[in-house]
Structure formats: structure tokens, C-alpha cells
mmCIF file of C-alpha atoms in Angstrom:
data_model
loop_
_atom_site.group_PDB
_atom_site.id
_atom_site.type_symbol
_atom_site.label_atom_id
_atom_site.label_comp_id
_atom_site.label_asym_id
_atom_site.label_seq_id
_atom_site.Cartn_x
_atom_site.Cartn_y
_atom_site.Cartn_z
ATOM 1 C CA MET A 591 -2.231 -25.128 -9.614
ATOM 2 C CA ALA A 592 -1.474 -22.721 -6.782
ATOM 3 C CA LEU A 593 0.134 -24.045 -3.639
ATOM 4 C CA ASP A 594 0.714 -22.242 -0.368
ATOM 5 C CA ALA A 595 4.178 -23.516 0.403
ATOM 6 C CA GLN A 596 7.446 -22.432 1.891
ATOM 7 C CA VAL A 597 10.218 -23.825 -0.225
ATOM 8 C CA SER A 598 13.934 -24.404 -0.169
ATOM 9 C CA PHE A 599 16.065 -25.221 -3.169
ATOM 10 C CA VAL A 600 18.820 -27.673 -3.830
ATOM 11 C CA GLU A 601 21.008 -28.095 -6.867
ATOM 12 C CA TYR A 602 22.388 -31.303 -8.309
ATOM 13 C CA GLY A 603 24.287 -31.639 -11.544
ATOM 14 C CA GLU A 604 22.957 -29.225 -14.137
ATOM 15 C CA SER A 605 19.434 -28.984 -12.727
ATOM 16 C CA GLU A 606 17.758 -27.143 -9.885
ATOM 17 C CA TYR A 607 14.911 -28.592 -7.854
ATOM 18 C CA VAL A 608 12.717 -27.704 -4.936
ATOM 19 C CA ILE A 609 11.744 -29.342 -1.685
ATOM 20 C CA ALA A 610 8.493 -27.840 -0.469
ATOM 21 C CA LYS A 611 6.685 -27.959 2.853
ATOM 22 C CA GLY A 612 3.468 -26.217 3.710
ATOM 23 C CA SER A 613 -0.271 -26.406 3.161
ATOM 24 C CA GLY A 614 -0.965 -29.562 1.177
ATOM 25 C CA VAL A 615 2.702 -30.193 0.558
ATOM 26 C CA ALA A 616 5.056 -32.568 2.309
ATOM 27 C CA GLY A 617 7.616 -35.229 1.738
ATOM 28 C CA LYS A 618 11.177 -35.712 0.662
ATOM 29 C CA GLN A 619 12.611 -35.412 -2.795
ATOM 30 C CA LEU A 620 15.331 -37.733 -4.041
ATOM 31 C CA ILE A 621 17.440 -36.338 -6.866
ATOM 32 C CA ASP A 622 20.282 -37.795 -8.859
ATOM 33 C CA THR A 623 21.939 -35.623 -11.560
ATOM 34 C CA GLY A 624 18.734 -34.486 -13.184
ATOM 35 C CA ASP A 625 16.450 -37.391 -12.277
ATOM 36 C CA CYS A 626 13.565 -36.744 -9.921
ATOM 37 C CA ARG A 627 13.202 -40.141 -8.280
ATOM 38 C CA THR A 628 9.660 -40.833 -7.198
ATOM 39 C CA THR A 629 8.982 -43.554 -4.658
ATOM 40 C CA ARG A 630 7.596 -46.009 -7.157
ATOM 41 C CA PRO A 631 7.354 -49.540 -5.801
ATOM 42 C CA SER A 632 9.808 -50.633 -8.488
ATOM 43 C CA GLY A 633 12.250 -47.959 -7.385
ATOM 44 C CA THR A 634 12.919 -46.882 -10.967
ATOM 45 C CA PRO A 635 13.315 -43.153 -11.523
ATOM 46 C CA HIS A 636 10.927 -40.935 -13.439
ATOM 47 C CA ARG A 637 12.900 -38.361 -15.375
ATOM 48 C CA PHE A 638 11.644 -34.788 -15.555
ATOM 49 C CA THR A 639 13.088 -32.615 -18.301
ATOM 50 C CA GLY A 640 13.045 -28.917 -19.051
ATOM 51 C CA HIS A 641 14.764 -25.807 -17.755
ATOM 52 C CA ARG A 642 14.177 -25.048 -14.067
ATOM 53 C CA GLU A 643 11.251 -27.411 -13.703
ATOM 54 C CA LEU A 644 10.221 -27.879 -10.101
ATOM 55 C CA CYS A 645 9.378 -31.271 -8.665
ATOM 56 C CA ILE A 646 7.527 -31.584 -5.384
ATOM 57 C CA PHE A 647 5.694 -34.271 -3.502
ATOM 58 C CA CYS A 648 2.123 -33.379 -2.687
ATOM 59 C CA GLU A 649 -0.167 -34.941 -0.124
ATOM 60 C CA ALA A 650 -3.196 -33.731 -2.078
ATOM 61 C CA GLY A 651 -2.589 -36.388 -4.730
ATOM 62 C CA HIS A 652 -1.843 -34.159 -7.695
ATOM 63 C CA ARG A 653 0.260 -35.937 -10.260
ATOM 64 C CA SER A 654 2.443 -34.931 -13.128
ATOM 65 C CA PRO A 655 1.084 -35.701 -16.626
ATOM 66 C CA GLY A 656 2.109 -39.207 -17.640
ATOM 67 C CA LEU A 657 3.181 -40.192 -14.157
ATOM 68 C CA PRO A 658 1.861 -43.688 -13.389
ATOM 69 C CA SER A 659 -0.743 -44.049 -10.701
ATOM 70 C CA THR A 660 1.642 -46.349 -8.873
ATOM 71 C CA ALA A 661 3.916 -43.415 -8.197
ATOM 72 C CA SER A 662 3.669 -41.622 -4.918
ATOM 73 C CA HIS A 663 2.105 -38.195 -4.892
ATOM 74 C CA ALA A 664 4.524 -36.338 -7.129
ATOM 75 C CA VAL A 665 3.729 -33.240 -9.110
ATOM 76 C CA LEU A 666 5.667 -31.282 -11.673
ATOM 77 C CA ILE A 667 5.166 -27.502 -11.719
ATOM 78 C CA SER A 668 6.664 -25.805 -14.762
ATOM 79 C CA ALA A 669 6.003 -22.215 -13.655
ATOM 80 C CA PRO A 670 8.086 -21.324 -10.576
ATOM 81 C CA LEU A 671 5.812 -18.435 -9.615
ATOM 82 C CA GLN A 672 2.977 -20.847 -8.849
ATOM 83 C CA ILE A 673 4.499 -21.328 -5.411
ATOM 84 C CA LYS A 674 6.077 -18.916 -2.996
ATOM 85 C CA MET A 675 9.612 -18.657 -4.274
ATOM 86 C CA GLY A 676 12.872 -19.231 -2.527
ATOM 87 C CA PHE A 677 16.189 -18.968 -4.332
ATOM 88 C CA ILE A 678 17.151 -21.279 -7.173
ATOM 89 C CA VAL A 679 19.912 -18.958 -8.299
ATOM 90 C CA LYS A 680 23.366 -20.170 -9.235
ATOM 91 C CA VAL A 681 25.849 -17.291 -9.266
ATOM 92 C CA GLY A 682 29.240 -17.286 -10.960
ATOM 93 C CA ILE A 683 31.983 -14.838 -10.009
ATOM 94 C CA ILE A 684 34.939 -14.294 -12.333
ATOM 95 C CA GLY A 685 37.825 -13.004 -10.240
ATOM 96 C CA ALA A 686 38.513 -14.183 -6.681
ATOM 97 C CA GLY A 687 40.343 -11.070 -5.532
ATOM 98 C CA MET A 688 39.095 -8.641 -2.922
ATOM 99 C CA VAL A 689 35.955 -7.510 -4.772
ATOM 100 C CA GLY A 690 34.984 -10.950 -6.068
ATOM 101 C CA SER A 691 35.513 -12.643 -2.708
ATOM 102 C CA ALA A 692 33.712 -9.870 -0.803
ATOM 103 C CA ALA A 693 30.737 -10.276 -3.149
ATOM 104 C CA ALA A 694 30.771 -14.048 -2.681
ATOM 105 C CA TYR A 695 30.945 -13.638 1.102
ATOM 106 C CA ALA A 696 28.014 -11.195 1.179
ATOM 107 C CA ILE A 697 25.870 -13.272 -1.193
ATOM 108 C CA ALA A 698 26.539 -16.440 0.783
ATOM 109 C CA LEU A 699 25.824 -14.963 4.210
ATOM 110 C CA MET A 700 22.665 -13.258 2.994
ATOM 111 C CA GLY A 701 21.531 -16.505 1.362
ATOM 112 C CA HIS A 702 20.917 -14.795 -1.963
ATOM 113 C CA ALA A 703 22.017 -17.789 -4.047
ATOM 114 C CA SER A 704 21.688 -21.557 -3.951
ATOM 115 C CA SER A 705 25.286 -21.895 -5.070
ATOM 116 C CA ILE A 706 28.293 -19.723 -5.908
ATOM 117 C CA VAL A 707 31.187 -20.696 -8.158
ATOM 118 C CA LEU A 708 34.436 -18.692 -8.020
ATOM 119 C CA VAL A 709 36.622 -18.733 -11.131
ATOM 120 C CA ASP A 710 40.109 -17.245 -11.221
ATOM 121 C CA LEU A 711 43.339 -17.749 -13.173
ATOM 122 C CA ASN A 712 44.919 -18.292 -9.759
ATOM 123 C CA GLN A 713 43.188 -21.559 -8.925
ATOM 124 C CA ALA A 714 44.802 -21.739 -5.500
ATOM 125 C CA LEU A 715 43.354 -18.341 -4.613
ATOM 126 C CA ALA A 716 39.873 -19.321 -5.823
ATOM 127 C CA ASN A 717 40.055 -22.575 -3.831
ATOM 128 C CA ALA A 718 41.167 -20.767 -0.689
ATOM 129 C CA GLN A 719 38.486 -18.078 -0.939
ATOM 130 C CA ALA A 720 35.738 -20.649 -1.567
ATOM 131 C CA GLU A 721 36.884 -22.804 1.339
ATOM 132 C CA ASP A 722 37.119 -19.851 3.723
ATOM 133 C CA ILE A 723 33.673 -18.520 2.784
ATOM 134 C CA SER A 724 32.193 -22.031 3.043
ATOM 135 C CA HIS A 725 33.263 -22.129 6.675
ATOM 136 C CA ALA A 726 31.206 -18.993 7.375
ATOM 137 C CA VAL A 727 28.064 -20.294 5.669
ATOM 138 C CA PRO A 728 26.832 -22.623 8.467
ATOM 139 C CA PHE A 729 26.387 -19.581 10.703
ATOM 140 C CA ALA A 730 23.985 -17.861 8.298
ATOM 141 C CA SER A 731 22.616 -19.780 5.295
ATOM 142 C CA ALA A 732 22.795 -22.936 3.188
ATOM 143 C CA THR A 733 24.554 -21.505 0.130
ATOM 144 C CA ARG A 734 27.060 -23.866 -1.465
ATOM 145 C CA VAL A 735 30.355 -22.137 -2.320
ATOM 146 C CA SER A 736 32.968 -23.729 -4.555
ATOM 147 C CA ALA A 737 35.841 -22.907 -6.886
ATOM 148 C CA GLY A 738 35.887 -24.145 -10.441
ATOM 149 C CA SER A 739 36.532 -23.508 -14.101
ATOM 150 C CA TYR A 740 34.400 -21.820 -16.724
ATOM 151 C CA ASP A 741 32.721 -25.170 -17.399
ATOM 152 C CA ASP A 742 31.425 -25.141 -13.822
ATOM 153 C CA LEU A 743 29.447 -21.971 -14.605
ATOM 154 C CA LYS A 744 26.992 -23.977 -16.693
ATOM 155 C CA GLY A 745 23.468 -23.162 -15.538
ATOM 156 C CA ALA A 746 24.476 -19.939 -13.764
ATOM 157 C CA ARG A 747 21.713 -17.371 -13.834
ATOM 158 C CA ILE A 748 23.904 -14.405 -12.826
ATOM 159 C CA ILE A 749 27.626 -13.960 -13.450
ATOM 160 C CA ILE A 750 29.672 -11.173 -11.861
ATOM 161 C CA LEU A 751 32.778 -10.005 -13.715
ATOM 162 C CA ALA A 752 35.276 -8.837 -11.109
ATOM 163 C CA ALA A 753 38.463 -9.604 -13.050
ATOM 164 C CA GLY A 754 40.775 -7.411 -15.062
ATOM 165 C CA ALA A 755 44.399 -6.436 -15.565
ATOM 166 C CA SER A 756 46.145 -4.065 -13.190
ATOM 167 C CA GLN A 757 47.865 -0.951 -14.468
ATOM 168 C CA LYS A 758 51.559 -1.424 -15.262
ATOM 169 C CA PRO A 759 54.223 1.191 -14.440
ATOM 170 C CA GLY A 760 54.265 3.814 -17.170
ATOM 171 C CA GLU A 761 51.060 2.516 -18.735
ATOM 172 C CA THR A 762 48.413 5.107 -19.563
ATOM 173 C CA ARG A 763 44.781 4.643 -18.551
ATOM 174 C CA LEU A 764 43.761 4.280 -22.187
ATOM 175 C CA GLN A 765 46.449 1.634 -22.770
ATOM 176 C CA LEU A 766 45.131 -0.258 -19.750
ATOM 177 C CA LEU A 767 41.595 0.034 -21.115
ATOM 178 C CA SER A 768 42.631 -1.409 -24.487
ATOM 179 C CA ARG A 769 44.447 -4.312 -22.794
ATOM 180 C CA ASN A 770 41.490 -4.991 -20.522
ATOM 181 C CA ALA A 771 39.153 -4.947 -23.533
ATOM 182 C CA SER A 772 41.022 -7.931 -24.950
ATOM 183 C CA ILE A 773 40.952 -9.775 -21.612
ATOM 184 C CA ILE A 774 37.243 -9.065 -21.137
ATOM 185 C CA GLY A 775 36.526 -10.309 -24.653
ATOM 186 C CA GLY A 776 38.085 -13.654 -23.793
ATOM 187 C CA ILE A 777 36.148 -13.914 -20.525
ATOM 188 C CA VAL A 778 32.839 -13.081 -22.188
ATOM 189 C CA SER A 779 33.478 -15.654 -24.916
ATOM 190 C CA GLU A 780 33.948 -18.372 -22.286
ATOM 191 C CA ILE A 781 30.834 -17.277 -20.400
ATOM 192 C CA GLN A 782 28.702 -17.383 -23.527
ATOM 193 C CA ARG A 783 29.967 -20.865 -24.308
ATOM 194 C CA VAL A 784 28.742 -22.314 -21.010
ATOM 195 C CA ALA A 785 26.050 -19.900 -19.714
ATOM 196 C CA PRO A 786 24.564 -17.977 -22.656
ATOM 197 C CA ASP A 787 21.387 -17.101 -20.745
ATOM 198 C CA ALA A 788 23.129 -15.517 -17.747
ATOM 199 C CA ILE A 789 22.673 -11.903 -16.723
ATOM 200 C CA LEU A 790 26.104 -10.266 -16.573
ATOM 201 C CA ILE A 791 27.121 -7.808 -13.848
ATOM 202 C CA ALA A 792 30.320 -5.862 -14.505
ATOM 203 C CA ALA A 793 32.188 -4.908 -11.336
ATOM 204 C CA ALA A 794 35.725 -4.220 -12.585
ATOM 205 C CA ASN A 795 36.917 -0.633 -12.964
ATOM 206 C CA PRO A 796 36.525 1.598 -14.857
ATOM 207 C CA VAL A 797 33.103 0.005 -14.559
ATOM 208 C CA ASP A 798 31.217 2.145 -17.092
ATOM 209 C CA ILE A 799 33.796 1.466 -19.799
ATOM 210 C CA VAL A 800 33.878 -2.230 -18.875
ATOM 211 C CA THR A 801 30.080 -2.345 -19.105
ATOM 212 C CA GLN A 802 30.250 -0.805 -22.577
ATOM 213 C CA ILE A 803 32.926 -3.307 -23.651
ATOM 214 C CA VAL A 804 31.019 -6.326 -22.322
ATOM 215 C CA THR A 805 27.828 -5.184 -24.049
ATOM 216 C CA ARG A 806 29.600 -4.693 -27.344
ATOM 217 C CA VAL A 807 31.657 -7.900 -27.426
ATOM 218 C CA SER A 808 28.830 -10.097 -26.112
ATOM 219 C CA GLY A 809 26.156 -8.836 -28.464
ATOM 220 C CA LEU A 810 23.662 -9.201 -25.612
ATOM 221 C CA PRO A 811 20.760 -6.795 -25.143
ATOM 222 C CA SER A 812 21.946 -3.873 -23.041
ATOM 223 C CA THR A 813 19.326 -4.709 -20.398
ATOM 224 C CA ARG A 814 21.196 -7.955 -19.624
ATOM 225 C CA VAL A 815 24.624 -6.361 -19.124
ATOM 226 C CA ILE A 816 24.581 -4.334 -15.912
ATOM 227 C CA GLY A 817 27.458 -2.394 -14.411
ATOM 228 C CA SER A 818 27.647 -1.855 -10.665
ATOM 229 C CA GLY A 819 27.939 1.795 -11.641
ATOM 230 C CA THR A 820 27.312 4.295 -8.869
ATOM 231 C CA ILE A 821 25.566 1.964 -6.404
ATOM 232 C CA LEU A 822 28.450 2.466 -3.983
ATOM 233 C CA ASP A 823 28.577 6.238 -4.537
ATOM 234 C CA THR A 824 24.824 6.352 -3.929
ATOM 235 C CA ALA A 825 25.280 4.372 -0.696
ATOM 236 C CA ARG A 826 27.971 6.817 0.414
ATOM 237 C CA PHE A 827 25.725 9.781 -0.425
ATOM 238 C CA ARG A 828 22.852 8.328 1.586
ATOM 239 C CA THR A 829 25.143 7.438 4.476
ATOM 240 C CA LEU A 830 26.595 10.946 4.773
ATOM 241 C CA LEU A 831 23.221 12.645 4.303
ATOM 242 C CA GLY A 832 21.572 10.396 6.877
ATOM 243 C CA ARG A 833 24.418 10.876 9.328
ATOM 244 C CA TYR A 834 24.231 14.645 9.024
ATOM 245 C CA LEU A 835 20.418 14.838 9.219
ATOM 246 C CA GLY A 836 20.101 12.237 11.975
ATOM 247 C CA VAL A 837 18.071 9.904 9.727
ATOM 248 C CA SER A 838 18.749 6.273 8.885
ATOM 249 C CA PRO A 839 20.278 5.886 5.403
ATOM 250 C CA PHE A 840 17.507 3.326 4.794
ATOM 251 C CA SER A 841 15.090 6.260 4.755
ATOM 252 C CA VAL A 842 17.219 8.521 2.572
ATOM 253 C CA HIS A 843 16.350 8.453 -1.131
ATOM 254 C CA ALA A 844 19.147 10.084 -3.088
ATOM 255 C CA TYR A 845 21.160 9.045 -6.125
ATOM 256 C CA VAL A 846 24.537 9.621 -7.725
ATOM 257 C CA LEU A 847 24.316 9.678 -11.521
ATOM 258 C CA GLY A 848 26.659 9.430 -14.488
ATOM 259 C CA GLU A 849 30.196 8.085 -14.288
ATOM 260 C CA HIS A 850 31.487 6.047 -11.395
ATOM 261 C CA GLY A 851 34.392 8.428 -11.119
ATOM 262 C CA ASP A 852 35.433 12.042 -11.084
ATOM 263 C CA SER A 853 32.560 13.380 -13.227
ATOM 264 C CA GLU A 854 29.783 11.751 -11.202
ATOM 265 C CA VAL A 855 26.738 13.874 -10.351
ATOM 266 C CA LEU A 856 25.137 14.042 -6.907
ATOM 267 C CA ALA A 857 21.440 14.649 -7.551
ATOM 268 C CA TRP A 858 20.754 17.041 -4.670
ATOM 269 C CA SER A 859 17.570 18.473 -6.148
ATOM 270 C CA SER A 860 15.719 15.137 -6.050
ATOM 271 C CA ALA A 861 17.112 13.902 -2.714
ATOM 272 C CA ARG A 862 14.524 12.998 -0.089
ATOM 273 C CA ALA A 863 14.388 11.717 3.462
ATOM 274 C CA GLY A 864 11.067 10.027 4.015
ATOM 275 C CA ALA A 865 8.606 12.058 1.952
ATOM 276 C CA LEU A 866 10.367 15.395 2.413
ATOM 277 C CA THR A 867 13.049 17.153 0.420
ATOM 278 C CA ILE A 868 16.300 17.253 2.338
ATOM 279 C CA ASP A 869 16.000 21.054 2.652
ATOM 280 C CA LYS A 870 12.732 20.611 4.539
ATOM 281 C CA VAL A 871 14.190 17.824 6.667
ATOM 282 C CA ALA A 872 17.160 20.023 7.561
ATOM 283 C CA ALA A 873 14.810 22.836 8.543
ATOM 284 C CA GLN A 874 12.693 20.528 10.713
ATOM 285 C CA VAL A 875 15.687 19.054 12.547
ATOM 286 C CA ASN A 876 17.244 22.511 12.788
ATOM 287 C CA VAL A 877 20.568 21.916 11.045
ATOM 288 C CA PRO A 878 21.980 24.080 8.239
ATOM 289 C CA LEU A 879 22.242 22.655 4.717
ATOM 290 C CA ASN A 880 24.207 25.435 3.088
ATOM 291 C CA ASP A 881 26.786 25.353 0.293
ATOM 292 C CA GLU A 882 29.592 24.569 2.731
ATOM 293 C CA VAL A 883 27.795 21.513 4.121
ATOM 294 C CA ARG A 884 26.871 20.316 0.624
ATOM 295 C CA ALA A 885 30.468 20.708 -0.530
ATOM 296 C CA ARG A 886 31.721 18.717 2.439
ATOM 297 C CA ILE A 887 29.280 15.874 1.741
ATOM 298 C CA ASP A 888 30.081 16.013 -1.983
ATOM 299 C CA ASP A 889 33.784 15.700 -1.193
ATOM 300 C CA GLY A 890 33.113 12.836 1.201
ATOM 301 C CA VAL A 891 31.236 10.918 -1.486
ATOM 302 C CA ARG A 892 33.599 11.725 -4.335
ATOM 303 C CA ASN A 893 36.833 11.006 -2.450
ATOM 304 C CA ALA A 894 35.740 8.176 -0.170
ATOM 305 C CA ALA A 895 37.585 5.569 -2.208
ATOM 306 C CA TYR A 896 40.862 7.492 -2.037
ATOM 307 C CA THR A 897 40.549 7.862 1.734
ATOM 308 C CA ILE A 898 39.876 4.145 2.192
ATOM 309 C CA ILE A 899 42.628 3.098 -0.209
ATOM 310 C CA ASN A 900 45.132 5.311 1.597
ATOM 311 C CA GLY A 901 44.216 3.625 4.864
ATOM 312 C CA LYS A 902 43.932 -0.049 3.878
ATOM 313 C CA GLY A 903 44.885 -0.403 0.230
ATOM 314 C CA ALA A 904 41.525 -1.192 -1.388
ATOM 315 C CA THR A 905 37.763 -0.920 -1.078
ATOM 316 C CA TYR A 906 35.734 -4.113 -1.166
ATOM 317 C CA PHE A 907 33.183 -4.520 1.656
ATOM 318 C CA GLY A 908 30.842 -1.827 0.352
ATOM 319 C CA ILE A 909 30.850 -2.974 -3.257
ATOM 320 C CA GLY A 910 30.609 -6.606 -2.150
ATOM 321 C CA ALA A 911 27.386 -5.865 -0.262
ATOM 322 C CA GLY A 912 26.093 -3.806 -3.183
ATOM 323 C CA LEU A 913 26.669 -6.650 -5.638
ATOM 324 C CA ALA A 914 24.881 -9.039 -3.280
ATOM 325 C CA ARG A 915 21.898 -6.702 -3.230
ATOM 326 C CA LEU A 916 21.800 -6.632 -7.046
ATOM 327 C CA VAL A 917 21.842 -10.442 -7.091
ATOM 328 C CA GLU A 918 18.896 -10.485 -4.682
ATOM 329 C CA ALA A 919 16.892 -8.017 -6.768
ATOM 330 C CA ILE A 920 17.446 -10.018 -9.944
ATOM 331 C CA GLY A 921 16.957 -13.401 -8.297
ATOM 332 C CA ARG A 922 13.718 -12.372 -6.602
ATOM 333 C CA ASN A 923 12.456 -10.345 -9.585
ATOM 334 C CA GLN A 924 11.935 -7.442 -7.184
ATOM 335 C CA HIS A 925 11.902 -4.525 -9.644
ATOM 336 C CA ALA A 926 13.908 -2.659 -7.004
ATOM 337 C CA VAL A 927 15.628 0.554 -8.071
ATOM 338 C CA PHE A 928 19.412 1.050 -8.137
ATOM 339 C CA SER A 929 21.771 3.500 -9.811
ATOM 340 C CA VAL A 930 23.409 0.944 -12.098
ATOM 341 C CA SER A 931 25.286 1.412 -15.335
ATOM 342 C CA MET A 932 23.950 0.251 -18.686
ATOM 343 C CA VAL A 933 24.519 1.265 -22.303
ATOM 344 C CA THR A 934 21.838 3.916 -22.702
ATOM 345 C CA GLU A 935 20.418 5.052 -26.011
ATOM 346 C CA ASN A 936 20.313 8.756 -25.180
ATOM 347 C CA VAL A 937 21.500 10.649 -22.110
ATOM 348 C CA GLU A 938 21.288 14.428 -22.332
ATOM 349 C CA GLY A 939 21.861 14.211 -26.105
ATOM 350 C CA VAL A 940 24.799 11.783 -25.850
ATOM 351 C CA ARG A 941 23.998 8.498 -27.569
ATOM 352 C CA ASP A 942 24.921 4.911 -26.756
ATOM 353 C CA VAL A 943 26.965 5.440 -23.639
ATOM 354 C CA ALA A 944 27.133 3.370 -20.445
ATOM 355 C CA LEU A 945 26.533 5.332 -17.258
ATOM 356 C CA SER A 946 24.348 5.222 -14.177
ATOM 357 C CA ILE A 947 20.822 6.440 -13.685
ATOM 358 C CA PRO A 948 18.205 4.883 -11.387
ATOM 359 C CA ARG A 949 16.894 1.666 -12.915
ATOM 360 C CA ALA A 950 14.505 -1.076 -11.806
ATOM 361 C CA LEU A 951 16.013 -4.580 -11.837
ATOM 362 C CA GLY A 952 14.128 -7.833 -12.288
ATOM 363 C CA SER A 953 14.723 -11.400 -13.372
ATOM 364 C CA ASP A 954 15.513 -10.375 -16.952
ATOM 365 C CA GLY A 955 17.872 -7.565 -15.968
ATOM 366 C CA VAL A 956 16.977 -3.894 -16.327
ATOM 367 C CA VAL A 957 13.210 -3.427 -16.440
ATOM 368 C CA THR A 958 12.983 0.325 -16.875
ATOM 369 C CA ASP A 959 14.868 3.583 -16.354
ATOM 370 C CA LEU A 960 13.587 6.049 -13.757
ATOM 371 C CA VAL A 961 15.351 9.342 -14.433
ATOM 372 C CA PRO A 962 14.860 11.735 -11.490
ATOM 373 C CA GLU A 963 13.906 15.365 -11.805
ATOM 374 C CA LEU A 964 17.090 17.416 -12.010
ATOM 375 C CA ALA A 965 18.056 21.048 -11.640
ATOM 376 C CA PRO A 966 19.459 22.744 -14.787
ATOM 377 C CA GLU A 967 23.018 22.568 -13.467
ATOM 378 C CA GLU A 968 22.585 18.852 -12.750
ATOM 379 C CA HIS A 969 21.376 18.237 -16.301
ATOM 380 C CA GLU A 970 24.487 20.003 -17.574
ATOM 381 C CA ALA A 971 26.781 18.039 -15.260
ATOM 382 C CA LEU A 972 25.199 14.757 -16.380
ATOM 383 C CA ARG A 973 25.700 15.737 -20.028
ATOM 384 C CA LYS A 974 29.386 16.452 -19.387
ATOM 385 C CA SER A 975 29.790 13.141 -17.580
ATOM 386 C CA ALA A 976 28.213 11.308 -20.530
ATOM 387 C CA GLU A 977 30.492 13.130 -22.975
ATOM 388 C CA ILE A 978 33.612 12.203 -20.980
ATOM 389 C CA LEU A 979 32.652 8.523 -20.972
ATOM 390 C CA LYS A 980 31.698 8.554 -24.639
ATOM 391 C CA ALA A 981 35.065 10.091 -25.585
ATOM 392 C CA GLN A 982 36.908 7.371 -23.670
ATOM 393 C CA VAL A 983 34.918 4.568 -25.314
ATOM 394 C CA ASP A 984 35.460 5.999 -28.779
ATOM 395 C CA THR A 985 39.237 5.735 -28.349
ATOM 396 C CA LEU A 986 39.064 1.956 -27.878
ATOM 397 C CA GLU A 987 39.489 -0.508 -30.726
ATOM 398 C CA LEU A 988 36.892 -3.212 -30.088
#
């Protein structure tokens, strides 16, 4: 049954339901912790069961199988794609610090989730962040934002991991990695207990190593464990290219590959603005794109975080918006392309390493890899980046 309807979603208890209005669809839905209450004369509820079933009231008289004729025009649609979709996405965020709260703020204001649950060891911080963000929501969307425990993540479709230990004085990076591996293992175990079907997005640094750890300790398919990777580096690359060429970054198609870190690779050879290579765009707008300009942009991308941290202590707005965009792509099954990290079977001869290449994201996670055409020196740089990450992972005891 296909219905032309605009829908909005509400969430009660452990279930998600839809209220639909449009051609052939009208009415109000009454829901009580999993019961879809029809307007039977007796007033007794009719219980619908099943994961993400959608209940709507329909003027056309369609009825759910087994629903008595005395019930008002109620219909059960088991396949969400039979109507024009809105969001029925519950998002969990582990870690209510700057990155986690910025992601929650962006997701809420963009309306990319029906509800967001913030979980943090510091319950007071999680409560404060959720309350503050909730006060911004009425200006932009209807997302419900709350703080809770791991148990409150039940039913979450996407969970962002933005928690991890900070480096102690005198502690080496590898020692920090080993300590974080243990912490991440505990977090993943709790997530799998309450939300085993969730797609996991790693956002804690070093994000490629964290992605590898989460994939290994969870046992999930690599396509369902996504690291934020170089989405922010790619955004910085597009911003600086667009600014220099006088083109909106929306129309710049360029990617940063490999590690989110010092060995990352700016893919200049495949960069485009509109349908043109950036060399041709530069020629048409009459600006030079020589080695000096490229080096300046490369430095701006590679060292942006250090510049921001020196000025204000941390970076969080950019990655928060990037994480919100990933949630939208997964929630809407968009198959949109992002440079995200995932454990990859083979990258330039290096096997089973998490790093970023352009990938399409849909409702089940990574749909496919879309490796751009690269110059020989870019292939070599990507291989070195993969080798650096692989060496770091191999030192960890997981």
C-alpha cells in the first residue's frame, strides 16, 4: 500500500510510531508505551508488535489484518519506505564533553533525530548539556534531548562514541592507546547489551585506532563501525580551496584520505570544483595554483586543529556538524559520500587497517567504497599512511 503522506515521528517507551497527514491520511494517534490505541467504541487498546512498525489512521478505510471492523480507520504498515519518510532515529552519544555535546546540539537543531540520549560518567555534566540543548530545540526542531544511563540507549539506531581517557603527564601515546582500548571495550560491551543493532560512530581520537579497536572488540561487521575519520579535514580542504578559488565549498569536491593526523593525504589530483579540475578552475578565474599556494593550503588543512586549540583550547563545532551530517545520511539512507574511517581489507597492499577513503553511507552503515583516481605520489603517501596506522594497531594488546 503506497500512501502520499508527510509524516512526523514520536517515540514512547521502547517503540517508535508515526503520525501521518496527507493524501488519504488524517487523524490522531494515541500511544501508550508500545500500545497503538485505536478509537474502538470500547476504548480498549489494540497492541501492535514488531520492530519499527508504523501505525497510522487512514481516511480511506484500510485496516490492519485482524483489526475488528468496529475499530476506526487504522492501518499498520510494516515497511517504512511505503510512505515518505521522516526521522524515526534515536541517537545515543557516549561522552558529554565538547565533541559529544556539539554533536548533540547540531543533530538536535538540524532535526536529524527523533531523540538524543547523552551518557557520561559525569551525570551532572550530561544532565546540564541535555537541559541546555533542550532549551535551543524549540527554535529549530522537535528533537527530544535527555541524559541517561546505558539502559536508556535501548532502541538507539545510531550511537556516537565521543568518550575516552585523556593523556596523563609522562604517559606515552601508545600507553594512552592501550588504556583507552580497555575503556572502549567496556563501553562497547554495555552498548551491545542494550542496543546490539546500532550503527557505531567513533569520534574519539586517535579516531582511526579507536575505530579499529571498536571493530575488533565488538565483533561487528566493519561496515557498521564507522570512524569520523577525515570528514573534518576534508571540510577544511574544501573550505580553503573554495575560499581561494572564489567558489562555495558546497561546490568543491575534494577529499583527504588516510589517517586523521600527520600522515593524511590531500588528494589534489582528483579535486574538482563543479565539473572542472581545480587547475582549470584556477585558470578560468585567473588565480595561480602553484606549489607555493598548494603548500599553504596543505598547511592550513593539516595544522588547523593546532591553530584552533592554541586559540580556544579545543575543536568541536566542525566535528559536531560533521557527525550530525553522518547521522542524517544513515538515518535517511542517503548513500551520500564521506571520507570516513573503517577497517579496510586492503589499502595499497596494507591489510586490515582502519583509515579514511570516500565511502557511501546508508541505513546499514557503509554501502561501498569509492576510491578516487590518484597520482603516483598520492598512492605512495596513502600506502605510508596505512603502514603507520597498521604499526600502531599492531602494538596494542586487544
